[in-house]
CSV table of C-alpha atoms and ligand atoms in Angstrom, one decimal:
chain,number,residue,atom,x,y,z
A,95,MET,CA,35.1,-33.7,8.6
A,96,ASN,CA,31.4,-33.2,8.9
A,97,GLN,CA,31.4,-30.2,11.2
A,98,ALA,CA,28.3,-28.5,12.5
A,99,ALA,CA,27.7,-25.1,10.9
A,100,THR,CA,28.6,-22.3,13.2
A,101,PRO,CA,27.9,-18.6,12.3
A,102,GLN,CA,31.6,-18.4,11.3
A,103,THR,CA,31.5,-21.4,8.9
A,104,LEU,CA,28.2,-20.2,7.4
A,105,GLN,CA,29.9,-16.8,6.8
A,106,PHE,CA,32.8,-18.7,5.1
A,107,HIS,CA,30.4,-20.7,2.8
A,108,LYS,CA,28.4,-17.6,2.0
A,109,LYS,CA,31.6,-16.0,0.7
A,110,LEU,CA,32.4,-19.1,-1.5
A,111,VAL,CA,29.0,-19.3,-3.0
A,112,PRO,CA,27.4,-15.9,-2.8
A,113,HIS,CA,23.7,-16.0,-2.8
A,114,ALA,CA,22.0,-14.1,-5.7
A,115,SER,CA,20.9,-11.5,-3.2
A,116,GLU,CA,24.5,-10.6,-2.4
A,117,GLN,CA,25.4,-9.9,-6.0
A,118,ARG,CA,24.1,-6.5,-5.7
A,119,TRP,CA,24.3,-3.6,-8.2
A,120,THR,CA,25.6,-0.5,-6.5
A,121,VAL,CA,24.2,2.8,-7.5
A,122,GLU,CA,27.8,3.8,-8.6
A,123,ALA,CA,28.1,0.8,-10.9
A,124,VAL,CA,24.8,1.6,-12.5
A,125,ALA,CA,25.7,5.2,-12.8
A,126,GLU,CA,28.9,4.1,-14.6
A,127,LEU,CA,26.8,2.4,-17.2
A,128,PHE,CA,24.8,5.6,-17.8
A,129,ALA,CA,28.1,7.4,-18.3
A,130,LEU,CA,29.3,5.2,-21.1
A,131,PRO,CA,29.6,6.7,-24.6
A,132,PHE,CA,26.2,6.4,-26.1
A,133,ASN,CA,27.1,4.0,-28.9
A,134,ASP,CA,29.1,1.8,-26.5
A,135,LEU,CA,26.1,1.7,-24.1
A,136,LEU,CA,23.7,0.7,-26.9
A,137,PHE,CA,26.1,-2.0,-28.2
A,138,ARG,CA,26.4,-3.5,-24.8
A,139,ALA,CA,22.7,-3.4,-24.2
A,140,GLN,CA,22.0,-5.0,-27.5
A,141,THR,CA,24.6,-7.7,-26.9
A,142,VAL,CA,23.0,-8.5,-23.5
A,143,HIS,CA,19.5,-8.4,-25.1
A,144,ARG,CA,20.5,-11.0,-27.7
A,145,GLU,CA,21.9,-13.4,-25.0
A,146,TYR,CA,18.4,-13.9,-23.6
A,147,PHE,CA,15.8,-12.7,-26.1
A,148,ASP,CA,14.9,-12.8,-29.8
A,149,PRO,CA,15.6,-9.2,-30.7
A,150,HIS,CA,12.7,-9.2,-33.2
A,151,LYS,CA,10.0,-10.1,-30.7
A,152,VAL,CA,8.0,-7.5,-28.6
A,153,GLN,CA,5.4,-8.4,-26.0
A,154,LEU,CA,2.1,-6.5,-26.2
A,155,SER,CA,0.0,-5.6,-23.1
A,156,THR,CA,-3.3,-3.8,-23.3
A,157,LEU,CA,-4.4,-1.6,-20.3
A,158,LEU,CA,-7.9,-1.0,-19.1
A,159,SER,CA,-8.8,1.3,-16.2
A,160,ILE,CA,-11.4,-0.7,-14.4
A,161,LYS,CA,-11.8,1.9,-11.6
A,162,THR,CA,-11.0,5.4,-12.7
A,163,GLY,CA,-10.2,8.6,-10.6
A,164,GLY,CA,-11.1,9.6,-7.1
A,165,CYS,CA,-8.0,8.1,-5.6
A,166,PRO,CA,-7.1,9.3,-2.1
A,167,GLU,CA,-3.3,9.1,-2.7
A,168,ASP,CA,-1.2,12.1,-3.5
A,169,CYS,CA,1.2,10.7,-6.2
A,170,GLY,CA,2.5,13.9,-7.8
A,171,TYR,CA,2.4,12.6,-11.3
A,172,CYS,CA,-1.1,11.1,-11.3
A,173,PRO,CA,-4.2,12.5,-13.0
A,174,GLN,CA,-6.4,10.1,-10.9
A,175,SER,CA,-5.7,11.6,-7.5
A,176,VAL,CA,-8.7,13.3,-6.0
A,177,ARG,CA,-6.3,16.0,-4.7
A,178,TYR,CA,-5.6,17.5,-8.1
A,179,ASP,CA,-8.0,19.2,-10.5
A,180,THR,CA,-7.2,17.3,-13.7
A,181,GLY,CA,-10.6,16.9,-15.3
A,182,VAL,CA,-10.6,13.1,-14.6
A,183,THR,CA,-14.0,12.2,-13.1
A,184,SER,CA,-14.4,9.5,-10.5
A,185,GLN,CA,-16.1,6.3,-11.7
A,186,ASP,CA,-17.2,3.2,-10.0
A,187,LEU,CA,-15.7,-0.2,-10.6
A,188,MET,CA,-16.5,-1.3,-14.2
A,189,PRO,CA,-19.1,-4.0,-14.7
A,190,LEU,CA,-17.7,-7.5,-15.5
A,191,GLU,CA,-19.2,-7.6,-19.0
A,192,GLU,CA,-17.6,-4.3,-20.0
A,193,VAL,CA,-14.2,-5.6,-18.9
A,194,LEU,CA,-14.6,-8.8,-20.8
A,195,ASP,CA,-15.7,-6.9,-24.0
A,196,ALA,CA,-12.5,-4.8,-23.7
A,197,ALA,CA,-10.4,-7.9,-23.2
A,198,LYS,CA,-11.9,-9.6,-26.2
A,199,ALA,CA,-11.2,-6.5,-28.3
A,200,ALA,CA,-7.6,-6.5,-27.0
A,201,LYS,CA,-7.1,-10.1,-27.9
A,202,ALA,CA,-8.6,-9.6,-31.4
A,203,ALA,CA,-6.1,-6.7,-31.9
A,204,GLY,CA,-3.2,-9.0,-31.0
A,205,ALA,CA,-2.4,-8.3,-27.4
A,206,SER,CA,-1.1,-11.3,-25.3
A,207,ARG,CA,-1.7,-9.7,-21.9
A,208,PHE,CA,-4.5,-7.7,-20.4
A,209,CYS,CA,-3.7,-5.4,-17.5
A,210,MET,CA,-6.5,-4.1,-15.3
A,211,GLY,CA,-5.7,-0.9,-13.3
A,212,ALA,CA,-7.6,0.6,-10.4
A,213,ALA,CA,-7.2,4.0,-8.8
A,214,TRP,CA,-7.2,2.7,-5.3
A,215,ARG,CA,-4.8,3.1,-2.4
A,216,GLY,CA,-5.5,-0.6,-2.2
A,217,PRO,CA,-8.4,-2.9,-2.7
A,218,LYS,CA,-11.0,-3.7,-0.1
A,219,GLN,CA,-12.1,-7.3,0.4
A,220,ARG,CA,-15.3,-6.8,-1.5
A,221,ASP,CA,-13.3,-5.3,-4.4
A,222,ILE,CA,-11.1,-8.4,-4.4
A,223,GLU,CA,-14.2,-10.6,-4.9
A,224,GLU,CA,-15.3,-8.6,-8.0
A,225,VAL,CA,-11.8,-8.3,-9.5
A,226,LYS,CA,-11.4,-12.1,-9.1
A,227,GLN,CA,-14.3,-12.6,-11.4
A,228,MET,CA,-12.7,-10.3,-13.9
A,229,ILE,CA,-9.4,-12.1,-13.7
A,230,ALA,CA,-11.0,-15.5,-14.2
A,231,GLY,CA,-13.1,-14.2,-17.2
A,232,VAL,CA,-10.1,-12.6,-18.9
A,233,LYS,CA,-8.0,-15.7,-18.3
A,234,SER,CA,-10.7,-17.9,-19.9
A,235,LEU,CA,-10.4,-15.9,-23.1
A,236,GLY,CA,-6.8,-17.2,-23.4
A,237,LEU,CA,-5.1,-14.0,-22.4
A,238,GLN,CA,-2.4,-13.5,-19.7
A,239,THR,CA,-3.7,-11.5,-16.8
A,240,CYS,CA,-2.2,-8.6,-15.0
A,241,ALA,CA,-3.6,-6.3,-12.3
A,242,THR,CA,-2.5,-3.1,-10.6
A,243,LEU,CA,-4.7,-2.3,-7.7
A,244,GLY,CA,-2.4,-0.6,-5.2
A,245,MET,CA,-1.2,-1.9,-1.9
A,246,LEU,CA,-2.3,-5.4,-0.9
A,247,LYS,CA,-3.1,-6.8,2.5
A,248,GLU,CA,-1.9,-10.2,3.6
A,249,GLY,CA,-3.9,-13.0,1.9
A,250,MET,CA,-5.1,-10.9,-1.0
A,251,ALA,CA,-2.2,-11.9,-3.4
A,252,GLY,CA,-3.0,-15.6,-2.9
A,253,GLU,CA,-6.6,-15.0,-3.7
A,254,LEU,CA,-5.8,-13.1,-6.9
A,255,LYS,CA,-3.3,-15.8,-7.9
A,256,ASP,CA,-5.9,-18.5,-7.3
A,257,ALA,CA,-8.4,-16.6,-9.5
A,258,GLY,CA,-5.8,-16.9,-12.3
A,259,LEU,CA,-3.7,-13.7,-12.0
A,260,ASP,CA,-0.4,-14.1,-13.8
A,261,TYR,CA,1.3,-10.7,-13.0
A,262,TYR,CA,0.8,-8.0,-10.4
A,263,ASN,CA,2.1,-4.5,-11.3
A,264,HIS,CA,3.3,-2.4,-8.5
A,265,ASN,CA,6.0,0.2,-9.2
A,266,LEU,CA,8.8,1.6,-7.1
A,267,ASP,CA,8.4,4.7,-9.2
A,268,THR,CA,11.7,6.4,-8.4
A,269,ALA,CA,14.8,6.2,-6.3
A,270,PRO,CA,14.4,6.1,-2.5
A,271,GLU,CA,16.1,9.5,-2.2
A,272,LYS,CA,13.7,11.1,-4.6
A,273,TYR,CA,10.6,9.3,-3.4
A,274,ASP,CA,9.4,11.7,-0.7
A,275,ASP,CA,9.3,14.6,-3.2
A,276,ILE,CA,6.7,12.8,-5.2
A,277,ILE,CA,4.5,10.7,-2.8
A,278,GLY,CA,3.5,11.4,0.8
A,279,THR,CA,0.7,8.9,1.4
A,280,ARG,CA,2.7,5.7,1.2
A,281,GLY,CA,6.3,4.8,1.8
A,282,TYR,CA,9.0,3.0,-0.2
A,283,ASP,CA,8.8,0.1,2.4
A,284,ASP,CA,5.0,-0.2,1.8
A,285,ARG,CA,5.7,-0.8,-1.9
A,286,LEU,CA,8.4,-3.4,-1.1
A,287,ASP,CA,6.0,-5.1,1.3
A,288,THR,CA,3.4,-5.5,-1.4
A,289,LEU,CA,6.0,-6.8,-3.8
A,290,ARG,CA,7.1,-9.4,-1.2
A,291,GLN,CA,3.5,-10.5,-0.9
A,292,VAL,CA,3.1,-10.9,-4.7
A,293,ARG,CA,6.3,-13.0,-4.8
A,294,GLU,CA,5.3,-15.1,-1.9
A,295,ALA,CA,2.0,-15.9,-3.6
A,296,GLY,CA,4.0,-17.2,-6.5
A,297,MET,CA,3.0,-14.6,-9.0
A,298,ASN,CA,5.1,-12.8,-11.6
A,299,VAL,CA,6.2,-9.4,-10.6
A,300,CYS,CA,5.8,-6.4,-12.9
A,301,CYS,CA,7.7,-3.5,-11.3
A,302,GLY,CA,9.3,-0.4,-12.7
A,303,GLY,CA,9.1,3.4,-12.4
A,304,ILE,CA,8.9,6.8,-14.0
A,305,VAL,CA,11.6,9.0,-15.3
A,306,GLY,CA,11.4,12.7,-16.2
A,307,MET,CA,10.1,13.8,-12.8
A,308,GLY,CA,13.0,16.1,-12.0
A,309,GLU,CA,15.3,13.3,-10.7
A,310,SER,CA,19.0,13.4,-11.3
A,311,ARG,CA,20.9,10.8,-13.4
A,312,GLU,CA,22.2,9.3,-10.1
A,313,GLU,CA,18.6,9.0,-9.0
A,314,ARG,CA,17.6,7.2,-12.2
A,315,ALA,CA,20.6,4.9,-11.5
A,316,GLY,CA,19.2,4.5,-7.9
A,317,LEU,CA,15.8,3.4,-9.2
A,318,LEU,CA,17.4,0.8,-11.6
A,319,ALA,CA,19.7,-0.4,-8.8
A,320,GLN,CA,16.7,-1.0,-6.6
A,321,LEU,CA,14.9,-2.9,-9.3
A,322,ALA,CA,18.0,-4.9,-10.2
A,323,ASN,CA,18.5,-5.9,-6.6
A,324,LEU,CA,15.1,-7.3,-6.1
A,325,ASP,CA,15.6,-11.1,-5.7
A,326,PRO,CA,14.4,-12.6,-7.9
A,327,GLN,CA,14.4,-9.8,-10.4
A,328,PRO,CA,11.0,-8.7,-11.7
A,329,GLU,CA,9.8,-10.6,-14.8
A,330,SER,CA,8.5,-7.3,-16.3
A,331,VAL,CA,9.9,-3.8,-15.8
A,332,PRO,CA,7.8,-0.9,-17.1
A,333,ILE,CA,9.9,2.3,-17.8
A,334,ASN,CA,7.4,5.2,-18.0
A,335,ASN,CA,8.4,8.6,-19.3
A,336,LEU,CA,6.3,11.1,-17.3
A,337,VAL,CA,3.0,12.0,-19.0
A,338,LYS,CA,2.6,15.6,-17.9
A,339,VAL,CA,-1.0,16.2,-17.0
A,340,GLU,CA,-2.4,19.6,-16.3
A,341,GLY,CA,-3.5,20.0,-12.7
A,342,THR,CA,-0.9,17.6,-11.3
A,343,PRO,CA,2.1,19.0,-9.4
A,344,LEU,CA,4.4,17.7,-12.1
A,345,ALA,CA,2.5,19.3,-15.0
A,346,ASP,CA,5.3,21.8,-15.7
A,347,GLN,CA,8.2,19.4,-15.1
A,348,GLU,CA,11.0,19.9,-17.7
A,349,GLY,CA,11.5,16.2,-18.4
A,350,ILE,CA,14.6,14.5,-19.8
A,351,ASP,CA,16.2,14.6,-23.2
A,352,TRP,CA,15.3,11.7,-25.6
A,353,SER,CA,18.9,10.5,-25.4
A,354,GLU,CA,18.8,10.2,-21.7
A,355,PHE,CA,15.6,8.2,-21.9
A,356,VAL,CA,17.2,5.8,-24.4
A,357,ARG,CA,20.1,5.5,-22.0
A,358,THR,CA,17.7,4.6,-19.2
A,359,ILE,CA,16.2,1.8,-21.3
A,360,ALA,CA,19.7,0.5,-22.2
A,361,VAL,CA,20.9,0.5,-18.6
A,362,ALA,CA,17.7,-1.3,-17.6
A,363,ARG,CA,18.4,-4.0,-20.2
A,364,ILE,CA,21.9,-4.5,-18.9
A,365,VAL,CA,21.1,-4.7,-15.2
A,366,LEU,CA,17.9,-6.7,-15.7
A,367,PRO,CA,19.1,-9.1,-18.5
A,368,GLN,CA,16.2,-11.6,-18.3
A,369,SER,CA,13.3,-9.2,-17.6
A,370,PHE,CA,10.9,-7.8,-20.2
A,371,VAL,CA,11.7,-4.1,-20.3
A,372,ARG,CA,8.5,-2.3,-21.3
A,373,LEU,CA,8.6,1.0,-23.2
A,374,SER,CA,5.6,2.3,-21.3
A,375,ALA,CA,3.8,5.6,-20.7
A,376,GLY,CA,4.9,8.6,-22.8
A,377,ARG,CA,5.2,6.7,-26.0
A,378,GLN,CA,2.5,8.8,-27.7
A,379,GLN,CA,4.8,11.8,-27.3
A,380,MET,CA,7.9,10.0,-28.7
A,381,PRO,CA,8.9,10.1,-32.4
A,382,GLU,CA,9.1,6.8,-34.1
A,383,ALA,CA,12.9,7.0,-34.4
A,384,MET,CA,13.2,7.4,-30.7
A,385,GLN,CA,11.0,4.3,-30.1
A,386,ALA,CA,13.2,2.5,-32.6
A,387,LEU,CA,16.3,3.4,-30.6
A,388,CYS,CA,14.5,2.1,-27.4
A,389,PHE,CA,13.9,-1.2,-29.1
A,390,LEU,CA,17.6,-1.3,-30.2
A,391,ALA,CA,18.5,-0.5,-26.6
A,392,GLY,CA,16.6,-3.6,-25.4
A,393,ALA,CA,13.0,-2.6,-24.8
A,394,ASN,CA,10.9,-5.7,-25.7
A,395,SER,CA,7.4,-4.9,-24.5
A,396,ILE,CA,4.9,-2.1,-25.0
A,397,PHE,CA,1.5,-1.0,-23.9
A,398,TYR,CA,-0.7,-1.6,-27.0
A,399,GLY,CA,-4.0,0.1,-27.7
A,400,GLU,CA,-5.1,3.7,-27.9
A,401,LYS,CA,-5.4,4.4,-24.2
A,402,LEU,CA,-3.2,3.9,-21.1
A,403,LEU,CA,-5.4,4.4,-18.1
A,404,THR,CA,-6.7,8.0,-18.6
A,405,THR,CA,-4.2,9.3,-21.1
A,406,GLY,CA,-3.5,8.5,-24.7
A,407,ASN,CA,-1.2,5.9,-26.3
A,408,PRO,CA,-0.4,5.4,-30.0
A,409,GLU,CA,-3.2,3.8,-32.1
A,410,ALA,CA,-2.8,0.1,-32.7
A,411,ASP,CA,-2.7,0.7,-36.5
A,412,GLY,CA,0.3,3.0,-36.1
A,413,ASP,CA,2.1,0.5,-33.9
A,414,ARG,CA,1.5,-2.2,-36.5
A,415,ALA,CA,3.0,0.0,-39.2
A,416,LEU,CA,6.0,0.8,-36.9
A,417,PHE,CA,6.5,-2.9,-36.3
A,418,ALA,CA,6.5,-3.5,-40.0
A,419,LYS,CA,9.1,-0.8,-40.6
A,420,LEU,CA,11.3,-2.3,-37.9
A,421,ASP,CA,10.7,-6.0,-38.7
A,422,LEU,CA,9.3,-6.5,-35.2
A,423,GLN,CA,6.8,-9.2,-34.4
A,424,PRO,CA,4.4,-9.5,-31.5
A,425,LEU,CA,5.3,-12.2,-29.0
B,755,SAM,N1,-3.4,2.9,-8.0
B,755,SAM,C1,-2.5,1.8,-8.1
B,755,SAM,C2,-1.1,2.2,-7.6
B,755,SAM,O1,-0.7,3.3,-7.8
B,755,SAM,O2,-0.4,1.4,-7.0
B,755,SAM,C3,-2.4,1.3,-9.5
B,755,SAM,C4,-2.5,2.2,-10.7
B,755,SAM,S1,-1.2,3.4,-10.9
B,755,SAM,C5,-1.9,4.6,-12.0
B,755,SAM,C6,0.1,2.6,-11.7
B,755,SAM,C7,1.3,3.3,-12.1
B,755,SAM,O3,1.1,4.1,-13.2
B,755,SAM,C8,2.0,4.2,-11.1
B,755,SAM,O4,2.7,3.6,-10.1
B,755,SAM,C9,2.9,5.0,-12.0
B,755,SAM,O5,4.2,4.4,-12.1
B,755,SAM,C10,2.2,5.0,-13.4
B,755,SAM,N2,1.7,6.4,-13.7
B,755,SAM,C11,0.7,7.0,-13.2
B,755,SAM,N3,0.5,8.2,-13.7
B,755,SAM,C12,1.5,8.4,-14.6
B,755,SAM,C13,2.0,9.5,-15.5
B,755,SAM,N4,1.3,10.6,-15.5
B,755,SAM,N5,3.0,9.3,-16.2
B,755,SAM,C14,3.7,8.1,-16.2
B,755,SAM,N6,3.4,7.1,-15.4
B,755,SAM,C15,2.3,7.2,-14.6
B,756,DTB,C1,2.8,1.3,-15.5
B,756,DTB,O1,4.0,1.2,-15.2
B,756,DTB,N1,2.3,2.2,-16.4
B,756,DTB,C2,0.9,2.1,-16.6
B,756,DTB,C3,0.6,0.7,-15.8
B,756,DTB,N2,1.8,0.4,-15.2
B,756,DTB,C4,-0.6,0.7,-15.0
B,756,DTB,C5,0.1,3.2,-16.3
B,756,DTB,C6,0.5,4.5,-17.0
B,756,DTB,C7,-0.5,5.6,-16.6
B,756,DTB,C8,-0.2,6.8,-17.4
B,756,DTB,C9,-1.2,7.9,-17.0
B,756,DTB,C10,-2.6,7.6,-17.2
B,756,DTB,O2,-3.0,7.2,-18.4
B,756,DTB,O3,-3.5,7.9,-16.4
B,757,SF4,FE1,-3.8,6.6,-6.8
B,757,SF4,FE2,-2.3,4.9,-8.1
B,757,SF4,FE3,-2.7,7.4,-9.0
B,757,SF4,FE4,-1.2,7.1,-6.8
B,757,SF4,S1,-0.7,6.3,-8.9
B,757,SF4,S2,-2.8,8.6,-7.1
B,757,SF4,S3,-2.2,5.3,-5.9
B,757,SF4,S4,-4.2,5.8,-8.9
């Protein structure tokens, strides 16, 4: 019988065919993954990795800070906040030609994506106009484009997408419970709202966080549960190990053991099976063997090139040598 749907029948059908958004990862379930014996966790992560990806391929993104320092926000990890004395000087938005030169160099070195970062709370409309030209120029070089410009206002994501932006990076940074210890000038909901706008504009989402900021394992699980429950899941998930910068409130933070970082990558791989998991900031401080374990745990993307935004990253030559040792190829 073709019966009109009532709230009750809808409820019934929802139970039969749960929508993706209802298949949620609980923090407890994610924490159980963290608690697996290390070798079991890595085996499981590698198995999931091979279901969806070629385990020998790693995606390479090169970063450029197009607007450095002087940021009004108070993110406790960040050397670019105007509130902390870190030695980073404030610069204006970079001229278009300089951005394109950097993009050409990144492409020549083998990067497939070029990510432009700006130390803004969010872009103003006149900034959008300039960044759109950068996006179009970088795209015309045959590179994938990514930008991380802070919080967006309605309409901006669509404009960026129309200019040729493939990915927008906006991180949740940490678990909701930990968030207020780290950032006071924008809320978790503000971040989710920008991510919604990016999705609605039809762009790929790059969204991850930072570990080693004094969070508990449960809070690391909380961050990964948040990321895993985004619907659809982000295409790209940067996992940053805090880069401790003198002058920031987190400069003396103890950080996490290498094994706990590798576990974090492995759990990310399991709960975000189809996402590119990027071994992100903090790689310069990691021994090669630790990076190798991260690739084994399912990391399949890196920042490539000697600089992140204001801090260092391994030299491209060194990364090429590491890839040769591990039989990895750029995607
Ligand atoms: N200003 C924009 C914003 O915050 O939305 C975009 C650039 S911001 C630098 C991009 C991301 O870099 C942050 O969300 C954070 O996850 C990461 N990041 C910044 N400083 C870091 C540090 N010292 N160590 C690790 N990751 C860091
Ligand atoms: C992300 O998750 N990590 C990158 C990128 N997205 C923009 C930034 C890392 C910044 C590290 C500190 C610095 O170099 O200033
Ligand atoms: Fe500003 Fe972004 Fe740094 Fe926060 S992370 S202080 S918003 S540049």
